[in-house]
Coordinates of C-alpha atoms and ligand atoms in Angstrom, one line a residue:
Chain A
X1114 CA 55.8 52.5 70.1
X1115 CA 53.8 53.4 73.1
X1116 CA 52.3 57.3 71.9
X1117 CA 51.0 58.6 75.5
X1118 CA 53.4 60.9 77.2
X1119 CA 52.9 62.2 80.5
X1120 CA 52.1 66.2 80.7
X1121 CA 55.0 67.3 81.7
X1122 CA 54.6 69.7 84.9
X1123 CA 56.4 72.4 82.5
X1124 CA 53.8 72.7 79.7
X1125 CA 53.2 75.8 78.0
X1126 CA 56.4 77.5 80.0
X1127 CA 58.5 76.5 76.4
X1128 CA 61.3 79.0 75.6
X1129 CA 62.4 80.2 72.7
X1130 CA 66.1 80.7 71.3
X1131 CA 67.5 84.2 70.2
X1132 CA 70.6 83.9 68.7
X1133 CA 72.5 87.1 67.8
X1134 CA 75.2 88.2 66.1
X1135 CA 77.3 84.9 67.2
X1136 CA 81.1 84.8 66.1
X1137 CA 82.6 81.6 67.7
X1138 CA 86.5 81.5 67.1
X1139 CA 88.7 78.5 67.5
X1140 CA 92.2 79.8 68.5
X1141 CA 92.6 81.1 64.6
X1142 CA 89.4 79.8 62.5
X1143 CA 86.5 81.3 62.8
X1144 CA 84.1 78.5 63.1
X1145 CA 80.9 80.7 63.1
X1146 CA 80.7 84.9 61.1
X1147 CA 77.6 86.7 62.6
X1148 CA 74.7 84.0 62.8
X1149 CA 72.0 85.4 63.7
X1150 CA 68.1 82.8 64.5
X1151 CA 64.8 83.1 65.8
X1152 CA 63.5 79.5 67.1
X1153 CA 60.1 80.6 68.1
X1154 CA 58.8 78.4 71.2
X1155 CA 56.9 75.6 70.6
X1156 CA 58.6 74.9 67.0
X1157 CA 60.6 72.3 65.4
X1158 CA 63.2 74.3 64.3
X1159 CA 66.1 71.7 61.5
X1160 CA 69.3 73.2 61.2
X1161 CA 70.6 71.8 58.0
X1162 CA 74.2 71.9 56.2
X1163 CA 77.5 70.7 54.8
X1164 CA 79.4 68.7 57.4
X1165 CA 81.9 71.0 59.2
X1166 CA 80.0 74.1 58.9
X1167 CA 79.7 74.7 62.3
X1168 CA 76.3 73.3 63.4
X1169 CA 77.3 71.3 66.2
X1170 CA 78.9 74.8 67.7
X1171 CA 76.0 76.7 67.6
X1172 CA 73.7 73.9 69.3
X1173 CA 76.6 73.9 72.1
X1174 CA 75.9 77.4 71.8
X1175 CA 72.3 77.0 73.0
X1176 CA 73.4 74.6 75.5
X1177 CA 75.7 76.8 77.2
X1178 CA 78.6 74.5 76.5
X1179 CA 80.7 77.3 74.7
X1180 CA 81.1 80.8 75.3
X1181 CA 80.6 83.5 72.1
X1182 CA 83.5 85.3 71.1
X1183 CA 81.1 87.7 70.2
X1184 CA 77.2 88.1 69.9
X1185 CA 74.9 86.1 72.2
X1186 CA 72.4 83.4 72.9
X1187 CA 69.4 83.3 74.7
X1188 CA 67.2 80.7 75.7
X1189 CA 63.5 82.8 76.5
X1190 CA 64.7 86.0 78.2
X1191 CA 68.3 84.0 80.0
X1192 CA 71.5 84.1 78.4
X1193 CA 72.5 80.8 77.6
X1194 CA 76.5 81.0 78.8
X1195 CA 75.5 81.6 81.9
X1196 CA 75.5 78.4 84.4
X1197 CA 72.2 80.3 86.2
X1198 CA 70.2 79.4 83.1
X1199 CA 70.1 75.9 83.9
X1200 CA 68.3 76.2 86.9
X1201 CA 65.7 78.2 85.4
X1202 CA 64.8 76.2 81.8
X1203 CA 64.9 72.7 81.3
X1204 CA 67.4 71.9 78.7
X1205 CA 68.7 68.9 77.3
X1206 CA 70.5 67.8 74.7
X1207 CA 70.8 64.9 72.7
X1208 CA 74.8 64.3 71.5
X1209 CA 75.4 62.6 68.2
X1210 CA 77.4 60.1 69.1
X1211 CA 74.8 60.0 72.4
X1212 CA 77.6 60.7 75.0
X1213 CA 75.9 58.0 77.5
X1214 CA 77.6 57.3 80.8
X1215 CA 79.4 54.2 79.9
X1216 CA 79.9 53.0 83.4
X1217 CA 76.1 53.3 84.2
X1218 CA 73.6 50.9 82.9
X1219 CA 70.7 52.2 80.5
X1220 CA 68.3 52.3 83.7
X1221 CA 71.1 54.1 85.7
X1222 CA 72.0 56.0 82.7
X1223 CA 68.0 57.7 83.1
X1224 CA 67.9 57.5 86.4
X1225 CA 71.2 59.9 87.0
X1226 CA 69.5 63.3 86.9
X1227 CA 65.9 62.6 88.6
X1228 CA 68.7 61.2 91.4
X1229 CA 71.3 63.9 91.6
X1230 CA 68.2 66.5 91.7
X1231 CA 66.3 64.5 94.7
X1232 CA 63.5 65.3 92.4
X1233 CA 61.5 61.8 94.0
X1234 CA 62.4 58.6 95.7
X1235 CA 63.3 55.5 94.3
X1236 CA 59.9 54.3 93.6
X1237 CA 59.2 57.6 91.7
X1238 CA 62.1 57.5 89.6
X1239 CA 61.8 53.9 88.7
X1240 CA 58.2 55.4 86.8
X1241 CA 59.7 57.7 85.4
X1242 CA 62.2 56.3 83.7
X1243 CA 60.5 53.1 82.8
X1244 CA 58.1 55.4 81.3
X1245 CA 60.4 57.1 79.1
X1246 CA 61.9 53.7 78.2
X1247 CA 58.5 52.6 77.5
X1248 CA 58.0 55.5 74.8
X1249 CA 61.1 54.7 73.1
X1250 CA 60.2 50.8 73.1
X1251 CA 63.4 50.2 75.3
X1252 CA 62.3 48.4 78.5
X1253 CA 64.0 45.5 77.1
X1254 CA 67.3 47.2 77.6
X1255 CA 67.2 48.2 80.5
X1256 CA 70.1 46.5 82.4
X1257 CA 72.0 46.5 79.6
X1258 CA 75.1 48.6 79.5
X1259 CA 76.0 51.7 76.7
X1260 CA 78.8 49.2 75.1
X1261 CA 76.3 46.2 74.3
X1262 CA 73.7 48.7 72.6
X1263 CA 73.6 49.2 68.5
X1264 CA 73.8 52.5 67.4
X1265 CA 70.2 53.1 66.5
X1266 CA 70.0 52.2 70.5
X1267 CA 72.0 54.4 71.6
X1268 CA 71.2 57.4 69.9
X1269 CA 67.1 56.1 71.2
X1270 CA 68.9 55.8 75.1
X1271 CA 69.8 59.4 74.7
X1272 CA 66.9 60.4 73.8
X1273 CA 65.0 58.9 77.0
X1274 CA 67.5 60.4 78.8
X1275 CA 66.6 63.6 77.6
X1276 CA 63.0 63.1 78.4
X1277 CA 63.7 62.5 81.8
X1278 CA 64.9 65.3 82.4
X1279 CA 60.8 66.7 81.0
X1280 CA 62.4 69.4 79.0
X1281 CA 61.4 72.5 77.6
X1282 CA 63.9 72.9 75.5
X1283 CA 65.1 69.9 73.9
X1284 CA 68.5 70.0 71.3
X1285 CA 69.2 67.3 68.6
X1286 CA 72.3 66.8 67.3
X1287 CA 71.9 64.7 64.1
X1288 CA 69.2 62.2 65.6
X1289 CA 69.0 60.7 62.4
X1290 CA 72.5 59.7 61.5
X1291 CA 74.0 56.3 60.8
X1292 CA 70.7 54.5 61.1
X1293 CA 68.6 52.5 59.2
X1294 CA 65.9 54.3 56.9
X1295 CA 63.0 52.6 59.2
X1296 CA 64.6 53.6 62.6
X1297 CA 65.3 56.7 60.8
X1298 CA 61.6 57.4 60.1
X1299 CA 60.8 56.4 63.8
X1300 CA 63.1 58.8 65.4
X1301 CA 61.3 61.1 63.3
X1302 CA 58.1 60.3 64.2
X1303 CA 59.4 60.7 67.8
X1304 CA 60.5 64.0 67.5
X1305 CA 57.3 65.2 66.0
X1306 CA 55.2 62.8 68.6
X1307 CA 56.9 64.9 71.6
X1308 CA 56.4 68.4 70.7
X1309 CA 53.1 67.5 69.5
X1310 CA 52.6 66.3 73.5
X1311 CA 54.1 68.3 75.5
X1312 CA 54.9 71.6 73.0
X1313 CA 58.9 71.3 73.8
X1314 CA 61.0 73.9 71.8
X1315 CA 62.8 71.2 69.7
X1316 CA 65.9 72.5 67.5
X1317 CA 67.1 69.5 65.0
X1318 CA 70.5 69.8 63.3
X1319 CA 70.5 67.3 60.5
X1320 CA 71.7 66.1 57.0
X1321 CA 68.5 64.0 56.7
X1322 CA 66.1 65.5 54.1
X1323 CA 63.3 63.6 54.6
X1324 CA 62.9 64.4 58.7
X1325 CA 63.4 68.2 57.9
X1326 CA 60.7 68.7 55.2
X1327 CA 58.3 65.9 57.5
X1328 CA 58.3 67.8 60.4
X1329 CA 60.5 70.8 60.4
X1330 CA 58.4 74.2 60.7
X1331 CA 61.3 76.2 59.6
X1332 CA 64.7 75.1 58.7
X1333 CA 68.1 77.1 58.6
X1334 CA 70.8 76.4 56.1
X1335 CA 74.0 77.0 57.7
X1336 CA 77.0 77.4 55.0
X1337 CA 80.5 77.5 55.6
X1338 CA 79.8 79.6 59.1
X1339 CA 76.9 82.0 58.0
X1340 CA 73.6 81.1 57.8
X1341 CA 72.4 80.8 53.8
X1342 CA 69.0 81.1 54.2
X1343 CA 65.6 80.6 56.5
X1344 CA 61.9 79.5 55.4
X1345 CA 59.6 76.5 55.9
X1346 CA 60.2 73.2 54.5
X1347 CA 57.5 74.7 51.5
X1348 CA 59.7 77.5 50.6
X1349 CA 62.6 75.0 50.0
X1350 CA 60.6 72.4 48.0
X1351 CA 62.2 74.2 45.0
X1352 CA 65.3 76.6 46.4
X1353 CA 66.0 80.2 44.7
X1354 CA 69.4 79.6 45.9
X1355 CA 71.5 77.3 43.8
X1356 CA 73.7 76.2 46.8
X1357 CA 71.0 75.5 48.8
X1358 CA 69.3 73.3 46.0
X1359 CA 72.8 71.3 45.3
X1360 CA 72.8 70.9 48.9
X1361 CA 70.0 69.2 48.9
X1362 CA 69.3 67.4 45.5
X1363 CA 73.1 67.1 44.5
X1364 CA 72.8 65.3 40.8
X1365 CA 75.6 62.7 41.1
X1366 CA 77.7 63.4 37.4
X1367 CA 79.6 60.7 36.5
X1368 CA 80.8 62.5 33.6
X1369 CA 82.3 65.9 35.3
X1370 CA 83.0 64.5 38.8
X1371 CA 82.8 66.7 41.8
X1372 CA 85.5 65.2 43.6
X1373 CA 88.0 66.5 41.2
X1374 CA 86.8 70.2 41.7
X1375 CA 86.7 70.2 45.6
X1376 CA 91.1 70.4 45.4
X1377 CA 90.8 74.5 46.7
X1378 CA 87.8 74.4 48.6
X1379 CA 88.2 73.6 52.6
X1380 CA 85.9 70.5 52.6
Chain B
X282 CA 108.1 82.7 78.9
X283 CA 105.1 80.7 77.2
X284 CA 105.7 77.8 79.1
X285 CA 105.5 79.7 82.3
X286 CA 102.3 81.4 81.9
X287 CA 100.8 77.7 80.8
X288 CA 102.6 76.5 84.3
X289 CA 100.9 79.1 86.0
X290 CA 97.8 79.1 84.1
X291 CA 97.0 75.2 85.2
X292 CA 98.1 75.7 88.6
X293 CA 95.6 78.4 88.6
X294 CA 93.1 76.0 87.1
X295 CA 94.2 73.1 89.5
X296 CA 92.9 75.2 92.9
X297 CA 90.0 76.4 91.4
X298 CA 89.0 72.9 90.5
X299 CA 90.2 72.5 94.6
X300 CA 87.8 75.6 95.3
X301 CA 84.9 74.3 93.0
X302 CA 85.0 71.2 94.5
X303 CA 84.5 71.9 97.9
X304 CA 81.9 73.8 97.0
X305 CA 79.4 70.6 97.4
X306 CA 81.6 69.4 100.2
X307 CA 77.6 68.9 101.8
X308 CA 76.8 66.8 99.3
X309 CA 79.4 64.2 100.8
X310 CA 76.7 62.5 102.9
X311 CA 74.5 61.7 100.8
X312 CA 77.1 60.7 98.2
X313 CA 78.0 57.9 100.5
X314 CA 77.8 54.9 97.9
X315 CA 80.5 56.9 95.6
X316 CA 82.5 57.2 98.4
X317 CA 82.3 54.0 99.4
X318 CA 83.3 52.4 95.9
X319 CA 86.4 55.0 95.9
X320 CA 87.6 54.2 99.0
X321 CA 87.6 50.2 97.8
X322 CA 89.5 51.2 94.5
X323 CA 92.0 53.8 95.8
X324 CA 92.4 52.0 99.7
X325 CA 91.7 48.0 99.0
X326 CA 93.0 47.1 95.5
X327 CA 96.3 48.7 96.4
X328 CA 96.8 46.4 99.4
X329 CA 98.5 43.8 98.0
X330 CA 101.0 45.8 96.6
X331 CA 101.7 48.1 99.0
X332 CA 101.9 45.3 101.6
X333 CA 104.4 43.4 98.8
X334 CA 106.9 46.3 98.0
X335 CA 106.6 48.2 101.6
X336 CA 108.2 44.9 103.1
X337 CA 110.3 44.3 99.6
X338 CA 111.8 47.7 100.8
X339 CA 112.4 47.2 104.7
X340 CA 114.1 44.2 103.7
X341 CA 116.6 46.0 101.3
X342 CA 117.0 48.8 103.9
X343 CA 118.2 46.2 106.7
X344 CA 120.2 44.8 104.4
X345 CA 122.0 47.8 103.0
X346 CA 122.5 49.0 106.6
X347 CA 123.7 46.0 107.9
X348 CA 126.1 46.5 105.6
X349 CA 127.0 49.6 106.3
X350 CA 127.0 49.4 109.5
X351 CA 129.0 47.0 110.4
X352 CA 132.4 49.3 109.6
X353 CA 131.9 51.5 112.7
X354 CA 130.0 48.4 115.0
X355 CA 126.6 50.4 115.1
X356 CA 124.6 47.3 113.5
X357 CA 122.4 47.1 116.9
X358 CA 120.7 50.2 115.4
X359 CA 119.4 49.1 112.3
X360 CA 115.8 49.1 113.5
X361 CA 115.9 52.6 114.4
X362 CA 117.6 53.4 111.0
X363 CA 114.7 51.2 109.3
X364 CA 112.1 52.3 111.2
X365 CA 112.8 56.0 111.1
X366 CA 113.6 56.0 107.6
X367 CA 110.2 54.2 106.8
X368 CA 108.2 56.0 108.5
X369 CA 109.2 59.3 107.8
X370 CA 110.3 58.7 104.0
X371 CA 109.9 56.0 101.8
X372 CA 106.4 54.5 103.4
X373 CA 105.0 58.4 102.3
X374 CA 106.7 58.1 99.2
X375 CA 106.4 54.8 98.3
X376 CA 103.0 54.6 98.8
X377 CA 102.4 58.2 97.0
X378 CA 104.3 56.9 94.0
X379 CA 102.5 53.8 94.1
X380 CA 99.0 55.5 93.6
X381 CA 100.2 57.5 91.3
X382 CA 100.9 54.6 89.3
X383 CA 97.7 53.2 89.4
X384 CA 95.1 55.0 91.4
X385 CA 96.2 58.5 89.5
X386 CA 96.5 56.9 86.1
X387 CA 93.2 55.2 86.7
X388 CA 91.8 58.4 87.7
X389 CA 92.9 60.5 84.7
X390 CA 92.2 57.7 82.0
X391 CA 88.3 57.5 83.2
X392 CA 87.6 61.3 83.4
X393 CA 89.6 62.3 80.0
X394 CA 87.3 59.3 78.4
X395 CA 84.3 60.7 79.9
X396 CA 85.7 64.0 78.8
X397 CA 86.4 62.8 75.1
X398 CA 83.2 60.8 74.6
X399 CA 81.4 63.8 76.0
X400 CA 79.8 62.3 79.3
X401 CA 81.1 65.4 81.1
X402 CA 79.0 67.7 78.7
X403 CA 76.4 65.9 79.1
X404 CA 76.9 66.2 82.8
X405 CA 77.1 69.7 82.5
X406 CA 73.6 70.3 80.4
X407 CA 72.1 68.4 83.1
X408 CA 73.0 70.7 85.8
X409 CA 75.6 68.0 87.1
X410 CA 78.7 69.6 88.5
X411 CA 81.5 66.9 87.3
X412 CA 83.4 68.4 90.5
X413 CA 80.7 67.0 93.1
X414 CA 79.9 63.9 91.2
X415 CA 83.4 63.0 90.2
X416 CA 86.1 64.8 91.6
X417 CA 84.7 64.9 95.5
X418 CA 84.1 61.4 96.4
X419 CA 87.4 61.0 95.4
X420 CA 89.4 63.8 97.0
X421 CA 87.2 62.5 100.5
X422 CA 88.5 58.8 99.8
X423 CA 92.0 59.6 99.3
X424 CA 92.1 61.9 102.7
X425 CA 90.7 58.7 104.3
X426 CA 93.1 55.8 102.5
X427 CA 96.5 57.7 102.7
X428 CA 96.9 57.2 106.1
X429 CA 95.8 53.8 106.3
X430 CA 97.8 52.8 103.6
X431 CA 101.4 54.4 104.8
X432 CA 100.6 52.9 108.4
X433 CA 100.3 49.6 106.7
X434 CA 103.6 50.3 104.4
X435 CA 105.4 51.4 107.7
X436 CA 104.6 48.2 109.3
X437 CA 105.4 45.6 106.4
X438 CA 108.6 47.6 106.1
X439 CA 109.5 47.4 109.7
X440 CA 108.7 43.5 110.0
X441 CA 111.1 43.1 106.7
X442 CA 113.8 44.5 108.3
X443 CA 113.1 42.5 111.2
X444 CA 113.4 39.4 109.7
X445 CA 116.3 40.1 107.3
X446 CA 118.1 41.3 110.1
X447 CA 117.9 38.6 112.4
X448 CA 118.1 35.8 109.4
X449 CA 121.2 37.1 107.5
X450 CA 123.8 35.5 108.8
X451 CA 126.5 39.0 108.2
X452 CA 124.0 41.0 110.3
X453 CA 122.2 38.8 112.9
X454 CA 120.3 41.5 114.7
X455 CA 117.6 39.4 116.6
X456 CA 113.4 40.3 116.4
X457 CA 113.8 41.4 119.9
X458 CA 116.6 44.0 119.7
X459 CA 115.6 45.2 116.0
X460 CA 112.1 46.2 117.6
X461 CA 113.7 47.9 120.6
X462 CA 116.5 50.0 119.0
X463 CA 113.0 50.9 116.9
X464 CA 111.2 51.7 119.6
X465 CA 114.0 53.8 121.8
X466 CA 114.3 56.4 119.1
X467 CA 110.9 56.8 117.3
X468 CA 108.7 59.9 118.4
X469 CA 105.1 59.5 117.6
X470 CA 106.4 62.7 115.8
X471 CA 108.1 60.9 113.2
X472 CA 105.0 58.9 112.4
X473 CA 102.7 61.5 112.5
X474 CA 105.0 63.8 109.9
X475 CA 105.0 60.6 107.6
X476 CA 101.0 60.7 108.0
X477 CA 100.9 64.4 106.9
X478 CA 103.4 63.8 104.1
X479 CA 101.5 61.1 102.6
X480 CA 98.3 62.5 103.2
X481 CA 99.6 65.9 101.2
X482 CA 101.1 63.5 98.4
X483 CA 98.0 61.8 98.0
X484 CA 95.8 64.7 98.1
X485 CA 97.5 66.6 95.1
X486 CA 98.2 63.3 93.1
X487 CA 94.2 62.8 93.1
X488 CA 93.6 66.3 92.6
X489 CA 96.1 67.1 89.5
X490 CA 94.8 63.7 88.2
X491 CA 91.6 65.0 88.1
X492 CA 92.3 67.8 86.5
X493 CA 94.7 66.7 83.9
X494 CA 91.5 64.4 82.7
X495 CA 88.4 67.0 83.1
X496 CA 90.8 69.2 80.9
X497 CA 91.7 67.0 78.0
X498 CA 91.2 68.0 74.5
X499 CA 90.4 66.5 71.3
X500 CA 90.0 63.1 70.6
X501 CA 91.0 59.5 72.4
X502 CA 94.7 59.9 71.7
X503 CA 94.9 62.6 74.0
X504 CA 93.6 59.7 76.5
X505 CA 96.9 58.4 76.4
X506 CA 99.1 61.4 76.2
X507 CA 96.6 62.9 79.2
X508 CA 97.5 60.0 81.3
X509 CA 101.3 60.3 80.9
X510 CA 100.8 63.9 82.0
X511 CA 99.5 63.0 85.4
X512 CA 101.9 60.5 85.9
X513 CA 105.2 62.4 85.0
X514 CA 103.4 65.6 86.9
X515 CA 102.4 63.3 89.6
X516 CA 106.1 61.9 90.6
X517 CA 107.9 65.6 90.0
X518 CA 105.1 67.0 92.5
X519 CA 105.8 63.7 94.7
X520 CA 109.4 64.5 94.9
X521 CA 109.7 68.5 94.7
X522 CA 106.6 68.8 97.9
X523 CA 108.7 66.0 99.4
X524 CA 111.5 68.1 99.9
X525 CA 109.2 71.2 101.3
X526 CA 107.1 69.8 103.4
X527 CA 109.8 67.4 104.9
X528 CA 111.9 70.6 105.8
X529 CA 108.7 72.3 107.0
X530 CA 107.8 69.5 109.3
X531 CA 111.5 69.1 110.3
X532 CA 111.3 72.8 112.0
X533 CA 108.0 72.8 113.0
Ligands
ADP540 N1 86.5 72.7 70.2 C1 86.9 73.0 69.0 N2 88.1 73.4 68.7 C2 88.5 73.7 67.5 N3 87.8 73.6 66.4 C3 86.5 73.2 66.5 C4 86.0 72.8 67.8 N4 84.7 72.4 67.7 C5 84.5 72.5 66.3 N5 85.5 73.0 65.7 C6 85.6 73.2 64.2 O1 84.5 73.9 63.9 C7 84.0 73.5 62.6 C8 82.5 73.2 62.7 O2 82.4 72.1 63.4 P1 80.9 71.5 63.7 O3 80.0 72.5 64.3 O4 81.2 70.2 64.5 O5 80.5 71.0 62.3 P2 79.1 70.3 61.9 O6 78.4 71.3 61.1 O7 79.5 69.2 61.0 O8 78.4 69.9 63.1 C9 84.9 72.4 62.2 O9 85.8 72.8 61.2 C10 85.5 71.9 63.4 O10 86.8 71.4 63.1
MG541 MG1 78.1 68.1 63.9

């Protein structure tokens, strides 16, 4: 794993994320009641929580790919929603399942935005995106296409992709999941190894323990729509909270299985 | 009451998709290569069929007039009633249903995957429009195939006719009178209003395809059920404009 990183020409302009009051309803749920964040610039800010409480929704939030039904976002002093806010901060996100361009080749993959932006001729974009290849220990697939790539590949791809684009605000949704514990701890590594280099804004939504309490300098515990509670990974080592502690050290009971009490809950 | 605000609502969606679009019509230049590769998948890879069933249907034409025909001793007009009727009618048609089949369908599979797997997010958060990228090249190659395409339907049609006419024994219409009875009563009219009817076919079959797959929802089963959409939309729109604009260019 290559650790130098170009300074990217956007250095030091990082943005912060406000999010405010946000209610987000799906024709009759309500997917998100009144979550309100502070990602301060510069951080590495983990999202964590139960599977279907609405994570993913509030990172489209941030990225402008849905529209509050009430409440707002906003990305330094822009409101998110609005289309004119990608012209002014670099954003980028990083899907879960990757969402690569499976008719474009890794290389093509990277080279997509750099082209559709004229942002420098071929020669220029071939350094560019072998270098964030390189960072990600990737050259190798290069020519290969999204459909021949592993998982633990493809999530990596997506995240060169991102770089590309040199962003200062860089959104990642569950980097972590369905790989390996040692690709696991690289990703992490990765994560940290950027904002450390070029001071990105990096919000992480993840199940994965270990990477928020490595790197994390706050997390958020979102719960069933709201948000259950905000600290650094310190002030979680040993949760007030008991839901938020049974989140995250759930004592597997043999004896009084959970399964059988989850009948009237909606998970 | 519902279903007509949802009729509304997409035709609503469908011309601002239009109006998006040609938004980075100056894009088009430099989006050459996309062209390009559009105009080889909608124009080339429907040659062989087009050519195949265009001259499948002159054939039947001749032969059904021949037949007809023959009661009131008008058979030496067969080529102008197969050379009208395919170049005003069924070369449009024929070739508008025939990309619908499998230039629409193409169309609207790719861009509800894209849309399902989340390619056209991910577009979107990198300040891609999926309208210029996706939707443009395609609306430019179709403008430029249509015509090409019905010109080529028209002719395999006409040369069909031609030889069933002169080889079936009931009708025996030789090459030479077929192509002048074709000749004495076509108008570069007629050929030019088949040109605007398939270019408008083609047009709005790429366009609602386009939009039926940048609009799908949920997960890769609604691939499939997106797909059928265009198709069945496709062929009413085929059929209902057919009747509009043929009447509109009838008294023009
Ligand atoms: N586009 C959508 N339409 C309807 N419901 C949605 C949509 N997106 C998400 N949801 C619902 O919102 C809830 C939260 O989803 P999500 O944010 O993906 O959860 P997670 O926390 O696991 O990322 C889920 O119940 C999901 O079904
Ligand atoms: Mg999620």
């Amino acid at each position: 794993m290559s650790s130098s990183f170009t300074a990217s020409p956007f250095v030091g302009k990082t943005f912060g994320v406000t999010v405010a009051h946000l209610t987000k309803t799906f024709g009759r749920t309500t997917v998100l009641k009144d979550v309100s964040l502070e990602v301060r610039p510069g951080e590495i800010f983990c999202i964590m929580g139960p599977s279907g409480s609405g994570k993913t929704v509030i990172l489209k939030h941030m990225a402008g790919l849905e529209t509050a039904t009430s409440g707002e976002v906003k990305i330094g002093e822009f409101d998110a929603a609005d289309p004119e806010t990608r012209n002014k901060v670099h954003l980028a996100l990083v899907f879960q399942a990757g969402a690569l361009f499976n008719s474009l080749s890794v290389y093509d993959n990277l080279a997509l935005y750099p082209r559709e932006h004229r942002l420098c001729n071929e020669a220029g974009i071939r350094d560019r995106v072998m270098h964030a290849l390189s960072i990600l220990s990737l050259e190798k697939a290069a020519h290969k296409f999204p459909s021949d790539l592993s998982g633990g590949m493809k999530k990596r791809v997506a995240i060169a992709r991102a770089l590309v684009m040199e962003p200062q605000l860089l959104l990642y949704d569950e980097p972590t999941s369905e790989l390996d514990p040692v690709m696991s701890a690289t990703l992490t590594e990765i994560i940290a190894t950027l904002r450390e280099q070029t001071a990105v804004t990096s919000v992480v939504v993840t199940h994965d323990r270990d990477l928020a309490f490595a790197i994390a300098d706050r997390i958020a515990f979102v719960m069933d729509g709201r948000i259950r509670g905000v600290g650094t990974p310190a002030e979680f080592k040993s949760p007030a909270d008991p839901v938020i502690a049974n989140f995250l050290n759930p004592v597997i009971d043999l004896k009084n299985p959970r399964f059988q009490q989850l009948e009237n809950s909606h998970e | 009451m519902n279903f007509l605000t949802a009729i509304i609502g997409h035709i609503g969606g469908t011309l601002l998709l239009l109006v998006d679009t040609l938004k980075h019509l100056p894009t088009l230049p430099r989006q050459r290569a996309r062209f390009i590769e559009q105009c080889y998948l909608i124009g080339y890879t429907s040659l062989p069929i087009v050519t195949i069933l265009s001259f499948f249907i002159g054939s039947v034409l001749a032969l059904q007039s021949g037949y007809s025909m023959e009661n009131f001793g008008a058979k030496q007009f067969i080529g102008t009633l197969v050379g009208l009727t395919m170049a005003r009618e069924l070369g449009p048609v024929m070739v508008a249903i025939l990309i619908a089949g499998r230039v629409g369908s193409a169309i609207t599979a790719e861009l509800a995957s894209m849309k399902v797997y989340q390619e056209i997010d991910a577009l979107t958060t990198m300040n891609i429009p999926p309208e210029r990228m996706l939707v443009l090249p395609r609306l430019a190659a179709i403008i430029v195939m249509m015509p090409v395409l019905a010109i080529i339907a028209n002719l395999c049609g006409w040369y069909g006719g031609a030889l069933v006419s002169q080889y079936t024994a009931t009708i025996a219409v030789d090459s030479e009178a077929y192509f002048s009875a074709l000749k004495a009563y076509m108008k570069p009219k007629d050929i030019m209003d088949g040109l605007v009817k398939a270019e408008v076919f083609g047009f709005v079959i790429i366009l609602v395809c386009c939009y039926i797959g940048l609009n799908t929802r949920g997960g890769p089963r609604e691939i499939g059920a997106s797909v059928t959409k265009a198709v069945v939309t496709s062929l009413i729109l085929i059929l209902v404009l057919d009747y509009f604009v043929t009447k509109a260019l009838l008294f023009s």
